[in-house]
Amino acid sequence: MIKIGIIGAGRIGRVHITSITTRVHGAVIKTVADPFLDEDTAAWAKSMGVGHTTKDYREIIEDPEIDAVLICSPTDTHSKISLEAIRSGKHVFCEKPIDHDMDKIQEVIKALENTNLKYQVGFNRRFDHNFESLQKTVKEGKIGTPEIIKITSRDPEPPSIDYVKVSGGMFLDMTIHDFDMVRFLAGCDAEEVYVQSANLVDPAIGEAGDVDTAVITLKMENGAIAVIDNCRKAVYGYDQRAEVFGSKGMASISNDSQSSVTVSNGDGVTSEKPMYFFLERYIEAYGKEIEAFIDAVVNDKETPLGVYDGLKPVLMGLAAKKSSEEHRPVKISEIMQ
Ligand SMILES: NC(=O)c1ccc[n+]([C@@H]2O[C@H](COP(=O)([O-])OP(=O)(O)OC[C@H]3O[C@@H](n4cnc5c(N)ncnc54)[C@H](O)[C@@H]3O)[C@@H](O)[C@H]2O)c1
């Protein structure tokens, strides 16, 4: 039984605490650390079977009994805590993104060299039943050679302005999942990114220096063209769809709803809205990604998403940001320099 430490007990930390204590075999949570841990969260964690809670995450880093760390704290702490955990010999599951700064991600890559430590990044959508089946369909050649990949990714509501200010901007916070998905579906990296973006949802987002609506086109290394459309607000709920068009056909996935009931009557035909947001739509995927991480640690396997899978979408996000600001196509090689 491996012992886990969880750093950060906010929205996503609680999701992972729940997964490990209710469905994942082979792991127990020894400690949860969060500097702003309140009594309710501590009591909840204990009720879930967590051994110990603390406000000091160094207790986890310095505990020789802890084998693996889940980093669920704010983004600006991820690379620093990754380095500390790796240097004290712990396997790491790190929430996305590893960092916004390429140099800091490179430091993490370097620290992992010549170790047998596992590192996984939290791109949970790869574990969603629909996206997983779509990728498998494409990989098996059922639609031939991929030529066009389309991803729709719209949130039901924008985050708070305080969050927007520290998020790194929409491309590095929200679109980063779509960049990972484009790589997953295309089976290769992007070469070039071009963005049309706007501030249409809330002027406060623009005042905070960010955009809230965008269409992003990408040229992939295998020649396919990808299109991502993003908006921070879709009034009908979390809109997460994808389509891959290829030389032999097309495969697509639609949104998940609470039920598939449709009502047909004199007013028309209606069905349920998509599930509200990521915690509803991807709750199963979050459990599966942690199961895969624990499996990699316990059985000494490669993690399904390594540190380079964490780095590549950040490159794409930085290219998108530059393209949006400078109104021109930006090559990934330009960002790498
Ligand atoms: N994969 C996904 O779908 C997904 C979804 C949500 C969030 N995230 C990522 O997870 C991270 C956390 O997001 P969230 O929505 O849970 O935020 P949150 O604000 O709800 O939770 C963050 C928690 O970290 C704690 N914290 C602050 N500083 C800390 C520190 N130095 N050490 C330890 N804990 C600290 C805070 O007290 C808070 O409880 C972000 O990087 C975000 O990008 C990923």
Short mmCIF file of C-alpha atoms and ligand atoms in Angstrom, two decimals:
data_model
loop_
_atom_site.label_atom_id
_atom_site.label_comp_id
_atom_site.label_asym_id
_atom_site.label_seq_id
_atom_site.Cartn_x
_atom_site.Cartn_y
_atom_site.Cartn_z
CA MET A 1 0.00 0.00 0.00
CA ILE A 2 1.67 3.27 -1.05
CA LYS A 3 1.30 6.42 1.02
CA ILE A 4 0.16 9.68 -0.56
CA GLY A 5 0.46 13.32 0.48
CA ILE A 6 -1.96 15.84 -1.04
CA ILE A 7 -0.90 19.48 -1.24
CA GLY A 8 -3.84 21.85 -1.68
CA ALA A 9 -7.34 21.00 -0.49
CA GLY A 10 -9.41 23.28 -2.71
CA ARG A 11 -11.76 22.26 -5.53
CA ILE A 12 -9.50 19.81 -7.33
CA GLY A 13 -7.68 18.63 -4.19
CA ARG A 14 -11.00 17.51 -2.73
CA VAL A 15 -11.88 15.67 -5.94
CA HIS A 16 -8.63 13.68 -5.73
CA ILE A 17 -9.03 13.05 -1.97
CA THR A 18 -12.46 11.61 -2.72
CA SER A 19 -11.14 9.43 -5.58
CA ILE A 20 -8.31 7.95 -3.53
CA THR A 21 -10.43 7.27 -0.47
CA THR A 22 -13.42 5.85 -2.32
CA ARG A 23 -12.27 4.07 -5.48
CA VAL A 24 -8.51 3.79 -5.95
CA HIS A 25 -6.87 0.56 -4.78
CA GLY A 26 -3.29 0.32 -3.56
CA ALA A 27 -2.96 3.79 -1.99
CA VAL A 28 -3.88 5.59 1.23
CA ILE A 29 -3.64 9.30 1.98
CA LYS A 30 -1.32 9.85 4.92
CA THR A 31 -1.36 13.67 4.95
CA VAL A 32 -3.27 16.58 3.40
CA ALA A 33 -1.58 20.01 3.58
CA ASP A 34 -3.08 23.42 2.87
CA PRO A 35 -1.94 26.72 4.43
CA PHE A 36 -5.54 27.93 4.59
CA LEU A 37 -6.99 24.67 5.87
CA ASP A 38 -10.10 25.41 7.94
CA GLU A 39 -11.71 23.19 10.57
CA ASP A 40 -14.50 22.05 8.24
CA THR A 41 -12.11 20.87 5.54
CA ALA A 42 -9.86 19.18 8.10
CA ALA A 43 -12.88 17.41 9.64
CA TRP A 44 -14.13 16.42 6.19
CA ALA A 45 -10.70 15.02 5.23
CA LYS A 46 -10.54 13.00 8.47
CA SER A 47 -14.06 11.69 7.80
CA MET A 48 -12.85 10.50 4.40
CA GLY A 49 -10.10 8.47 6.07
CA VAL A 50 -7.17 10.89 5.72
CA GLY A 51 -4.65 10.17 8.49
CA HIS A 52 -3.35 13.66 9.20
CA THR A 53 -3.91 17.27 8.12
CA THR A 54 -1.50 20.19 8.37
CA LYS A 55 -1.03 23.76 7.19
CA ASP A 56 2.62 23.12 6.31
CA TYR A 57 3.20 21.20 3.07
CA ARG A 58 6.87 20.64 4.02
CA GLU A 59 5.64 18.00 6.46
CA ILE A 60 4.72 15.98 3.36
CA ILE A 61 7.95 16.71 1.50
CA GLU A 62 10.05 15.74 4.53
CA ASP A 63 8.08 12.62 5.48
CA PRO A 64 10.12 9.56 4.44
CA GLU A 65 7.00 7.36 4.66
CA ILE A 66 5.24 9.27 1.86
CA ASP A 67 5.86 7.73 -1.58
CA ALA A 68 3.92 10.09 -3.84
CA VAL A 69 2.64 13.66 -3.80
CA LEU A 70 -0.40 15.12 -5.54
CA ILE A 71 0.11 18.86 -6.19
CA CYS A 72 -3.30 20.54 -6.16
CA SER A 73 -2.25 24.01 -4.98
CA PRO A 74 -2.42 27.18 -7.15
CA THR A 75 -0.51 27.12 -10.44
CA ASP A 76 2.32 29.43 -9.32
CA THR A 77 3.40 26.81 -6.74
CA HIS A 78 3.47 23.75 -9.05
CA SER A 79 7.04 23.78 -10.38
CA LYS A 80 8.55 24.75 -7.01
CA ILE A 81 6.73 22.00 -5.12
CA SER A 82 7.44 19.52 -7.97
CA LEU A 83 11.16 20.19 -7.56
CA GLU A 84 11.04 19.82 -3.79
CA ALA A 85 9.08 16.55 -4.03
CA ILE A 86 11.36 15.08 -6.71
CA ARG A 87 14.47 16.05 -4.73
CA SER A 88 13.14 14.20 -1.72
CA GLY A 89 12.52 11.11 -3.87
CA LYS A 90 8.77 11.28 -4.28
CA HIS A 91 6.62 10.41 -7.29
CA VAL A 92 4.52 13.38 -8.42
CA PHE A 93 1.08 13.91 -9.86
CA CYS A 94 0.90 17.63 -10.71
CA GLU A 95 -2.23 19.51 -11.65
CA LYS A 96 -2.08 21.47 -14.92
CA PRO A 97 -0.15 23.48 -15.86
CA ILE A 98 3.31 22.66 -14.47
CA ASP A 99 4.23 26.33 -14.86
CA HIS A 100 3.81 29.23 -17.30
CA ASP A 101 7.57 29.66 -17.50
CA MET A 102 9.44 27.27 -19.81
CA ASP A 103 12.67 27.58 -17.79
CA LYS A 104 10.91 26.40 -14.65
CA ILE A 105 9.43 23.39 -16.49
CA GLN A 106 12.91 22.59 -17.83
CA GLU A 107 14.18 22.55 -14.22
CA VAL A 108 11.56 19.94 -13.37
CA ILE A 109 12.57 17.88 -16.42
CA LYS A 110 16.21 18.08 -15.33
CA ALA A 111 15.41 17.06 -11.76
CA LEU A 112 13.64 13.94 -13.07
CA GLU A 113 16.65 12.86 -15.15
CA ASN A 114 18.41 9.75 -13.87
CA THR A 115 15.64 8.99 -11.39
CA ASN A 116 12.99 6.31 -11.61
CA LEU A 117 10.38 8.69 -10.29
CA LYS A 118 6.97 8.87 -11.96
CA TYR A 119 5.57 12.25 -13.00
CA GLN A 120 2.05 12.74 -14.32
CA VAL A 121 0.25 15.93 -15.34
CA GLY A 122 -3.48 16.40 -14.73
CA PHE A 123 -4.90 16.48 -18.24
CA ASN A 124 -7.98 14.59 -17.14
CA ARG A 125 -9.92 14.82 -20.42
CA ARG A 126 -7.83 12.01 -21.90
CA PHE A 127 -9.57 9.72 -19.38
CA ASP A 128 -13.11 10.82 -20.28
CA HIS A 129 -15.02 7.91 -21.84
CA ASN A 130 -15.97 9.93 -24.94
CA PHE A 131 -12.58 11.53 -25.67
CA GLU A 132 -10.85 8.20 -24.94
CA SER A 133 -13.07 6.37 -27.48
CA LEU A 134 -12.62 9.13 -30.07
CA GLN A 135 -8.83 8.93 -29.82
CA LYS A 136 -8.96 5.10 -30.04
CA THR A 137 -11.16 5.32 -33.16
CA VAL A 138 -8.70 7.69 -34.83
CA LYS A 139 -5.66 5.65 -33.75
CA GLU A 140 -7.19 2.46 -35.15
CA GLY A 141 -7.42 4.16 -38.56
CA LYS A 142 -11.22 3.97 -38.78
CA ILE A 143 -11.45 7.46 -40.30
CA GLY A 144 -8.21 7.20 -42.28
CA THR A 145 -5.62 9.95 -42.05
CA PRO A 146 -6.82 12.84 -39.86
CA GLU A 147 -7.20 16.05 -41.88
CA ILE A 148 -9.35 18.37 -39.72
CA ILE A 149 -9.76 18.29 -35.93
CA LYS A 150 -12.45 20.49 -34.36
CA ILE A 151 -12.80 21.10 -30.65
CA THR A 152 -15.54 23.14 -29.03
CA SER A 153 -14.74 24.08 -25.44
CA ARG A 154 -16.95 26.59 -23.66
CA ASP A 155 -17.40 27.11 -19.93
CA PRO A 156 -20.83 27.79 -18.39
CA GLU A 157 -19.55 30.87 -16.57
CA PRO A 158 -16.31 32.80 -16.28
CA PRO A 159 -14.12 32.51 -13.19
CA SER A 160 -13.82 35.38 -10.69
CA ILE A 161 -11.78 38.40 -11.75
CA ASP A 162 -9.31 37.63 -8.94
CA TYR A 163 -8.78 34.20 -10.50
CA VAL A 164 -8.48 35.68 -14.02
CA LYS A 165 -5.68 37.96 -12.79
CA VAL A 166 -3.50 35.06 -11.58
CA SER A 167 -4.60 32.43 -14.10
CA GLY A 168 -1.98 33.22 -16.73
CA GLY A 169 -4.78 34.09 -19.16
CA MET A 170 -7.39 31.98 -20.94
CA PHE A 171 -4.95 30.19 -23.26
CA LEU A 172 -2.76 28.89 -20.42
CA ASP A 173 -5.60 28.21 -18.00
CA MET A 174 -8.55 26.97 -20.05
CA THR A 175 -7.42 26.31 -23.64
CA ILE A 176 -4.46 24.35 -22.29
CA HIS A 177 -6.80 21.33 -21.92
CA ASP A 178 -7.80 21.71 -25.58
CA PHE A 179 -4.16 21.96 -26.67
CA ASP A 180 -3.52 18.67 -24.89
CA MET A 181 -6.60 17.17 -26.55
CA VAL A 182 -5.48 18.28 -30.02
CA ARG A 183 -2.11 16.54 -29.46
CA PHE A 184 -3.91 13.44 -28.14
CA LEU A 185 -6.28 13.22 -31.12
CA ALA A 186 -3.73 14.15 -33.81
CA GLY A 187 -1.04 11.89 -32.33
CA CYS A 188 1.59 14.58 -32.90
CA ASP A 189 2.67 18.09 -31.92
CA ALA A 190 1.61 21.46 -33.32
CA GLU A 191 3.85 23.51 -35.61
CA GLU A 192 2.03 26.81 -35.80
CA VAL A 193 -0.79 28.62 -34.00
CA TYR A 194 -3.02 31.48 -35.15
CA VAL A 195 -5.63 33.15 -32.95
CA GLN A 196 -8.58 35.49 -33.36
CA SER A 197 -9.66 36.58 -29.90
CA ALA A 198 -12.08 39.01 -28.28
CA ASN A 199 -13.48 40.25 -25.01
CA LEU A 200 -17.23 39.69 -25.41
CA VAL A 201 -18.39 38.12 -22.12
CA ASP A 202 -17.38 40.60 -19.41
CA PRO A 203 -15.49 43.90 -19.84
CA ALA A 204 -13.82 43.27 -16.45
CA ILE A 205 -11.97 40.32 -18.02
CA GLY A 206 -10.60 42.68 -20.68
CA GLU A 207 -9.64 45.22 -18.00
CA ALA A 208 -7.75 42.43 -16.23
CA GLY A 209 -5.75 41.99 -19.44
CA ASP A 210 -7.36 38.77 -20.70
CA VAL A 211 -9.66 37.64 -23.51
CA ASP A 212 -12.77 35.49 -23.03
CA THR A 213 -13.63 34.34 -26.55
CA ALA A 214 -11.32 32.89 -29.20
CA VAL A 215 -10.97 30.79 -32.30
CA ILE A 216 -7.57 29.13 -32.54
CA THR A 217 -6.25 27.39 -35.62
CA LEU A 218 -3.27 25.06 -35.47
CA LYS A 219 -1.14 23.44 -38.11
CA MET A 220 -0.08 20.01 -36.83
CA GLU A 221 3.19 18.25 -37.63
CA ASN A 222 1.35 15.50 -39.56
CA GLY A 223 -0.29 18.10 -41.83
CA ALA A 224 -3.71 18.08 -40.15
CA ILE A 225 -5.39 21.39 -39.35
CA ALA A 226 -7.04 21.85 -35.97
CA VAL A 227 -9.61 24.41 -34.85
CA ILE A 228 -10.48 25.15 -31.24
CA ASP A 229 -13.31 27.49 -30.30
CA ASN A 230 -13.43 28.79 -26.74
CA CYS A 231 -15.76 30.98 -24.76
CA ARG A 232 -15.78 31.64 -21.02
CA LYS A 233 -19.59 31.66 -20.99
CA ALA A 234 -22.14 29.34 -22.61
CA VAL A 235 -25.58 29.95 -21.12
CA TYR A 236 -26.66 26.30 -21.67
CA GLY A 237 -23.79 24.74 -19.65
CA TYR A 238 -20.40 23.14 -20.19
CA ASP A 239 -20.00 22.61 -23.94
CA GLN A 240 -17.26 20.08 -24.71
CA ARG A 241 -17.46 18.45 -28.13
CA ALA A 242 -14.98 17.23 -30.71
CA GLU A 243 -14.82 15.94 -34.27
CA VAL A 244 -12.03 14.38 -36.29
CA PHE A 245 -12.46 14.35 -40.06
CA GLY A 246 -10.17 12.16 -42.14
CA SER A 247 -9.52 10.58 -45.54
CA LYS A 248 -11.93 7.68 -44.82
CA GLY A 249 -14.60 9.36 -42.74
CA MET A 250 -15.44 11.35 -39.64
CA ALA A 251 -15.82 10.61 -35.92
CA SER A 252 -17.38 12.92 -33.37
CA ILE A 253 -18.45 13.07 -29.74
CA SER A 254 -21.12 15.16 -28.10
CA ASN A 255 -21.83 16.44 -24.59
CA ASP A 256 -22.88 14.27 -21.67
CA SER A 257 -26.22 15.05 -20.01
CA GLN A 258 -27.79 13.90 -16.77
CA SER A 259 -30.08 11.68 -18.85
CA SER A 260 -30.80 11.06 -22.53
CA VAL A 261 -34.54 11.78 -22.17
CA THR A 262 -36.05 13.88 -24.94
CA VAL A 263 -39.53 15.32 -24.64
CA SER A 264 -41.55 15.70 -27.81
CA ASN A 265 -44.78 17.64 -27.57
CA GLY A 266 -46.76 20.37 -29.26
CA ASP A 267 -44.11 22.95 -28.41
CA GLY A 268 -41.23 21.05 -30.00
CA VAL A 269 -38.60 18.48 -29.06
CA THR A 270 -36.39 19.20 -26.05
CA SER A 271 -33.65 17.39 -24.16
CA GLU A 272 -31.50 18.04 -21.10
CA LYS A 273 -28.74 20.62 -21.01
CA PRO A 274 -25.12 19.41 -20.92
CA MET A 275 -23.79 18.60 -17.45
CA TYR A 276 -23.09 21.86 -15.66
CA PHE A 277 -19.26 22.09 -15.45
CA PHE A 278 -16.03 20.12 -15.17
CA LEU A 279 -16.76 18.64 -11.74
CA GLU A 280 -19.95 17.09 -13.10
CA ARG A 281 -18.79 16.15 -16.60
CA TYR A 282 -15.35 14.77 -15.72
CA ILE A 283 -15.76 13.29 -12.24
CA GLU A 284 -15.19 9.75 -13.58
CA ALA A 285 -12.18 10.91 -15.63
CA TYR A 286 -10.56 12.45 -12.51
CA GLY A 287 -10.87 9.08 -10.76
CA LYS A 288 -9.40 7.22 -13.74
CA GLU A 289 -6.39 9.53 -14.07
CA ILE A 290 -5.46 8.96 -10.40
CA GLU A 291 -5.94 5.19 -10.80
CA ALA A 292 -3.52 5.32 -13.75
CA PHE A 293 -0.97 7.29 -11.70
CA ILE A 294 -1.14 4.88 -8.74
CA ASP A 295 -0.88 1.93 -11.14
CA ALA A 296 2.27 3.46 -12.68
CA VAL A 297 3.84 3.93 -9.23
CA VAL A 298 2.86 0.54 -7.79
CA ASN A 299 3.68 -1.50 -10.91
CA ASP A 300 6.66 0.58 -12.11
CA LYS A 301 4.99 1.57 -15.42
CA GLU A 302 5.28 4.77 -17.43
CA THR A 303 2.62 7.31 -16.55
CA PRO A 304 0.14 7.88 -19.41
CA LEU A 305 1.03 11.61 -19.43
CA GLY A 306 4.60 12.52 -18.60
CA VAL A 307 6.43 15.77 -18.01
CA TYR A 308 6.80 16.47 -21.77
CA ASP A 309 3.02 16.14 -22.13
CA GLY A 310 2.91 18.88 -19.52
CA LEU A 311 5.39 21.07 -21.37
CA LYS A 312 3.98 20.91 -24.93
CA PRO A 313 0.55 22.47 -24.21
CA VAL A 314 2.31 25.32 -22.35
CA LEU A 315 4.34 26.01 -25.51
CA MET A 316 1.10 26.04 -27.49
CA GLY A 317 -0.50 28.35 -24.92
CA LEU A 318 2.40 30.80 -25.05
CA ALA A 319 2.26 30.76 -28.87
CA ALA A 320 -1.50 31.42 -28.74
CA LYS A 321 -1.02 34.31 -26.34
CA LYS A 322 1.61 35.85 -28.62
CA SER A 323 -0.57 35.32 -31.69
CA SER A 324 -3.53 36.94 -29.94
CA GLU A 325 -1.45 39.95 -28.86
CA GLU A 326 0.45 40.42 -32.13
CA HIS A 327 -2.32 39.39 -34.58
CA ARG A 328 -0.13 36.99 -36.55
CA PRO A 329 0.59 33.26 -36.86
CA VAL A 330 3.25 32.10 -34.39
CA LYS A 331 5.43 29.03 -34.88
CA ILE A 332 6.07 26.79 -31.86
CA SER A 333 9.78 26.89 -32.75
CA GLU A 334 9.69 30.67 -32.15
CA ILE A 335 8.52 30.07 -28.55
CA MET A 336 11.10 27.32 -28.01
CA GLN A 337 13.86 29.77 -28.83
N1 LIG B 1 -7.45 19.33 -14.25
C1 LIG B 1 -8.48 20.10 -14.05
O1 LIG B 1 -9.52 19.94 -14.67
C2 LIG B 1 -8.41 21.20 -13.04
C3 LIG B 1 -9.60 21.73 -12.51
C4 LIG B 1 -9.49 22.73 -11.54
C5 LIG B 1 -8.25 23.19 -11.15
N2 LIG B 1 -7.12 22.66 -11.70
C6 LIG B 1 -5.79 23.18 -11.31
O2 LIG B 1 -5.62 22.84 -9.92
C7 LIG B 1 -4.99 23.91 -9.26
C8 LIG B 1 -5.85 24.33 -8.07
O3 LIG B 1 -7.08 24.79 -8.56
P1 LIG B 1 -8.41 24.78 -7.66
O4 LIG B 1 -9.51 25.11 -8.59
O5 LIG B 1 -8.52 23.53 -6.85
O6 LIG B 1 -8.10 26.03 -6.73
P2 LIG B 1 -8.63 26.33 -5.29
O7 LIG B 1 -8.35 27.76 -5.03
O8 LIG B 1 -10.02 25.82 -5.10
O9 LIG B 1 -7.69 25.43 -4.35
C9 LIG B 1 -6.33 25.68 -4.17
C10 LIG B 1 -5.99 25.31 -2.73
O10 LIG B 1 -4.58 25.43 -2.56
C11 LIG B 1 -4.35 26.05 -1.30
N3 LIG B 1 -3.05 26.70 -1.33
C12 LIG B 1 -2.72 27.99 -1.58
N4 LIG B 1 -1.38 28.16 -1.52
C13 LIG B 1 -0.86 26.94 -1.22
C14 LIG B 1 0.45 26.47 -1.00
N5 LIG B 1 1.51 27.29 -1.09
N6 LIG B 1 0.62 25.17 -0.69
C15 LIG B 1 -0.44 24.35 -0.60
N7 LIG B 1 -1.72 24.72 -0.80
C16 LIG B 1 -1.92 26.00 -1.12
C17 LIG B 1 -5.50 27.02 -1.11
O11 LIG B 1 -5.69 27.30 0.26
C18 LIG B 1 -6.66 26.24 -1.72
O12 LIG B 1 -7.33 25.46 -0.75
C19 LIG B 1 -4.76 25.03 -10.30
O13 LIG B 1 -3.43 24.97 -10.73
C20 LIG B 1 -5.69 24.67 -11.44
O14 LIG B 1 -5.17 25.04 -12.70
C21 LIG B 1 -7.18 21.68 -12.61
#
